[in-house]
Short mmCIF file of C-alpha atoms (C1' of nucleotides) in Angstrom, two decimals:
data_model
loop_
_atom_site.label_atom_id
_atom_site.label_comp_id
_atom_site.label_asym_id
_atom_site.label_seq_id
_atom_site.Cartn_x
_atom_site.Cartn_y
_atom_site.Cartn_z
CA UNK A 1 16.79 58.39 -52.97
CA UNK A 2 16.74 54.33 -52.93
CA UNK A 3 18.04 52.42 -56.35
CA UNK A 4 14.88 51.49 -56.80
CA UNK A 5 13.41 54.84 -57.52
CA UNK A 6 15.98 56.00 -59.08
CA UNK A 7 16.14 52.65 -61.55
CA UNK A 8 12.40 53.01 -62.17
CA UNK A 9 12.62 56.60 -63.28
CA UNK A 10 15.38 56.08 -65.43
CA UNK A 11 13.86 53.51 -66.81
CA UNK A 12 10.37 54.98 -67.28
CA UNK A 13 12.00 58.51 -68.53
CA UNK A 14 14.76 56.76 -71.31
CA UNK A 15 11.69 54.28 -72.44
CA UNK A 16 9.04 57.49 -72.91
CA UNK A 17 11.87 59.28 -74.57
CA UNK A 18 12.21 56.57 -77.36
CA UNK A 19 8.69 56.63 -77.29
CA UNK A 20 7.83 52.56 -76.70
CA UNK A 21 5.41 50.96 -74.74
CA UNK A 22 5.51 48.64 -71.77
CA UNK A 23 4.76 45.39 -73.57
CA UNK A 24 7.51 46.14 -76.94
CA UNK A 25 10.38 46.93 -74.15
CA UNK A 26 9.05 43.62 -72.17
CA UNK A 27 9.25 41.52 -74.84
CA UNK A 28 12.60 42.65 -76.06
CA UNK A 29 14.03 42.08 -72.52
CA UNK A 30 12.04 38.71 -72.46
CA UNK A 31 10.36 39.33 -69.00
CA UNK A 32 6.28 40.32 -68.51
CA UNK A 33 5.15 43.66 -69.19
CA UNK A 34 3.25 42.88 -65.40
CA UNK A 35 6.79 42.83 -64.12
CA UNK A 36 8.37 45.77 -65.81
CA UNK A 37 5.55 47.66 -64.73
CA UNK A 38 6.45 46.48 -60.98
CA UNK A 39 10.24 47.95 -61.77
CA UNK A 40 8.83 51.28 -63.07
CA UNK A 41 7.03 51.19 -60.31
CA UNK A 42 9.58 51.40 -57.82
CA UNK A 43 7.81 47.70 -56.44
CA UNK A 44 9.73 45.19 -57.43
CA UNK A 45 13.92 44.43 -56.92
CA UNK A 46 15.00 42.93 -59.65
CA UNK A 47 18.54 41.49 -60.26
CA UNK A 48 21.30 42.70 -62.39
CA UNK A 49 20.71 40.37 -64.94
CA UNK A 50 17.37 41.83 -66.12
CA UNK A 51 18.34 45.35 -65.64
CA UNK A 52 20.80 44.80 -68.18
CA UNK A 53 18.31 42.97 -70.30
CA UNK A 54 16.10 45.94 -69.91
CA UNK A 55 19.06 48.25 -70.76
CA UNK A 56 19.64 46.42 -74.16
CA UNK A 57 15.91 46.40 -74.97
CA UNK A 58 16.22 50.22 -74.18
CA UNK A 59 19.71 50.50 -76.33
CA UNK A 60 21.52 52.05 -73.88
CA UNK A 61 24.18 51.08 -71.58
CA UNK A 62 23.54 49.49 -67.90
CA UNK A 63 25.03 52.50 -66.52
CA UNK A 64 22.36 54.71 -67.58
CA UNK A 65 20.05 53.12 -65.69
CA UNK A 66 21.74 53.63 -62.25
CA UNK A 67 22.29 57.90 -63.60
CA UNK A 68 21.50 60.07 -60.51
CA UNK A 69 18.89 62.01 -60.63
CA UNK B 1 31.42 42.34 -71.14
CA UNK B 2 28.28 41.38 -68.82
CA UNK B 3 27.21 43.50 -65.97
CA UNK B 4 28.38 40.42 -63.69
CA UNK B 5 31.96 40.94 -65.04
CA UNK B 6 31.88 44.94 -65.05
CA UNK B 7 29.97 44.91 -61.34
CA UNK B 8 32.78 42.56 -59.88
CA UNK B 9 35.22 44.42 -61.41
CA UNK B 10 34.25 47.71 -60.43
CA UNK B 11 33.54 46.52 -55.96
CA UNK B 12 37.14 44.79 -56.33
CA UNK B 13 38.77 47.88 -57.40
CA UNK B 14 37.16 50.39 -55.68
CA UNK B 15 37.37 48.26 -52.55
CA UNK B 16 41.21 47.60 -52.84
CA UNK B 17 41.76 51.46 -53.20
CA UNK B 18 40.21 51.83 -50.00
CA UNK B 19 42.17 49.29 -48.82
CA UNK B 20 39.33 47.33 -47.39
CA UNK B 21 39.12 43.54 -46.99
CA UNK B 22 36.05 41.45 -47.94
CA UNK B 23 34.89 40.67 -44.19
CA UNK B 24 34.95 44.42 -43.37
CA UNK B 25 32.73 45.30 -46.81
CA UNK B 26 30.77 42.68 -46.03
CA UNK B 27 30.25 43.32 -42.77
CA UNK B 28 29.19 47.11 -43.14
CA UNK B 29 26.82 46.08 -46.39
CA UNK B 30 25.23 43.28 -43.93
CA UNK B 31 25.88 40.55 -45.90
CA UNK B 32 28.58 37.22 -45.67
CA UNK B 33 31.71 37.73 -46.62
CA UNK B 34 31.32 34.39 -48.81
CA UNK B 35 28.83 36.05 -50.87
CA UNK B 36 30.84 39.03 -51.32
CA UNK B 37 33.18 36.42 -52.94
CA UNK B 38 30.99 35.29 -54.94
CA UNK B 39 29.51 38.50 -56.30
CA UNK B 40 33.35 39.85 -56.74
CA UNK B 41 34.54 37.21 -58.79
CA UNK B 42 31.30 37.02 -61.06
CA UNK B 43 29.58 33.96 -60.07
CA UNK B 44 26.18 35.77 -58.35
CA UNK B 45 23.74 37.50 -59.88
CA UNK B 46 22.84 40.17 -57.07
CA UNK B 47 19.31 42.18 -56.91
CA UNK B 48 19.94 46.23 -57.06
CA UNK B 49 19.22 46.32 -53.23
CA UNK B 50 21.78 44.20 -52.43
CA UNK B 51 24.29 46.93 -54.72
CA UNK B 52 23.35 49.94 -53.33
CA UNK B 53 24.23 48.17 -49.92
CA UNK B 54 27.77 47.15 -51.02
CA UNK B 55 28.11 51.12 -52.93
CA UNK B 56 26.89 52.72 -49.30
CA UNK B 57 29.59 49.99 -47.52
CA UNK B 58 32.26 50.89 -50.15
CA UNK B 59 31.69 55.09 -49.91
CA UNK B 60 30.97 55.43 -53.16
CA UNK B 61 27.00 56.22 -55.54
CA UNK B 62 26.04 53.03 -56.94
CA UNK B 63 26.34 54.66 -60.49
CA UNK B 64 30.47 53.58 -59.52
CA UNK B 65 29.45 49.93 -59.57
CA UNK B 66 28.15 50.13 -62.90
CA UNK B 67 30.76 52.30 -64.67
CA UNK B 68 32.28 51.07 -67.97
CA UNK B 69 35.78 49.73 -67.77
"C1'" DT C 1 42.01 36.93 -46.15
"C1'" DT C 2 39.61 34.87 -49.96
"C1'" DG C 3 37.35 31.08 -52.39
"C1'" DT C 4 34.45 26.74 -52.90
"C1'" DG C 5 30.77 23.20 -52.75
"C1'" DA C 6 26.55 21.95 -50.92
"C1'" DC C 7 22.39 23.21 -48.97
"C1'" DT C 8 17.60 25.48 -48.46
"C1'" DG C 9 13.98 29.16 -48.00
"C1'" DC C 10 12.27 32.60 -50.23
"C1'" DC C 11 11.42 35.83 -53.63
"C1'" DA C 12 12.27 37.13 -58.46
"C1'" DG C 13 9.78 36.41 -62.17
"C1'" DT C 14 5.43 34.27 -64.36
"C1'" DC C 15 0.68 34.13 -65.47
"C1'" DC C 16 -4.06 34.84 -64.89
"C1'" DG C 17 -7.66 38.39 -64.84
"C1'" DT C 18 -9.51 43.11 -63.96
"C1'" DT C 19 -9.42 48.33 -64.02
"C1'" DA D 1 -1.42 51.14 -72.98
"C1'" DA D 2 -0.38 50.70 -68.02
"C1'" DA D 3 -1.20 49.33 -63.17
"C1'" DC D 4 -2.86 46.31 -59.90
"C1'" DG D 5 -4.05 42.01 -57.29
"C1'" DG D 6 -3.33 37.55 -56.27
"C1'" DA D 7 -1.56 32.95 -56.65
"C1'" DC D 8 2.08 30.17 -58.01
"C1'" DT D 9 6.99 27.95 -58.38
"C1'" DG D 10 11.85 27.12 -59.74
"C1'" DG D 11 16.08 28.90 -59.36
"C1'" DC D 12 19.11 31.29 -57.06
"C1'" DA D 13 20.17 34.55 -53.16
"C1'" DG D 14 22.09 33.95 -49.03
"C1'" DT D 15 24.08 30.69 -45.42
"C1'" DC D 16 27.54 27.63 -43.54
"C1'" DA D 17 31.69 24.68 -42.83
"C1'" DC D 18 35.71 24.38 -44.53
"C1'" DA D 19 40.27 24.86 -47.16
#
DNA sequence: TTGTGACTGCCAGTCCGTT
DNA sequence: AAACGGACTGGCAGTCACA
């Protein structure tokens, strides 16, 4: 199991859970819904920065991003 | 606290209660032993690749890295 | 053994359209 | 709403010589 997959479905599962879309998570984090579909996707490496962009826009802490499966 | 603060944080402790030095981490993660520096003292932003290599050279599930402190 | 400044190539991140 | 493709570029990831 790579970080990557395991970042994407973290991602995907917490973002489903609180029920928003693609673009309203992008925009929070200020990055492109393109390239937040490329993280969920397991396609794209992106730096710790965002992820912890992304983990604000998703309200939860970093750490709960990088949760084993 | 950023994630650059809590990340450095996190790889200098766990790495000095191994009892490792930089240029052995470094070395096993595949990456200079400058940039280790850098990433340890907050100053680089790393990608999540990059991480998982320094978790895998450190022993320990990236999740570690990203703990709270 | 660890940190710094300076450098450069490349890729993270953007932006367009299409499905 | 989400994924994909492709083209683009600036900033920084990663290197190096040195202290």
């Amino acid at each position: 199991m790579s970080v990557q997959s395991r970042v994407s479905r973290n991602i995907q599962r917490i973002r489903r859970e609180k029920d928003l879309s693609q673009e309203e998570v992008a925009h929070r984090a200020d990055i492109h819904q393109t390239y937040l579909s490329g993280v969920e996707t397991g396609k794209r490496n992106p730096s710790i920065l965002v992820v912890e962009r992304i983990a604000k826009a998703l309200g939860v802490d970093v750490s709960a991003i990088f949760k084993p499966n």
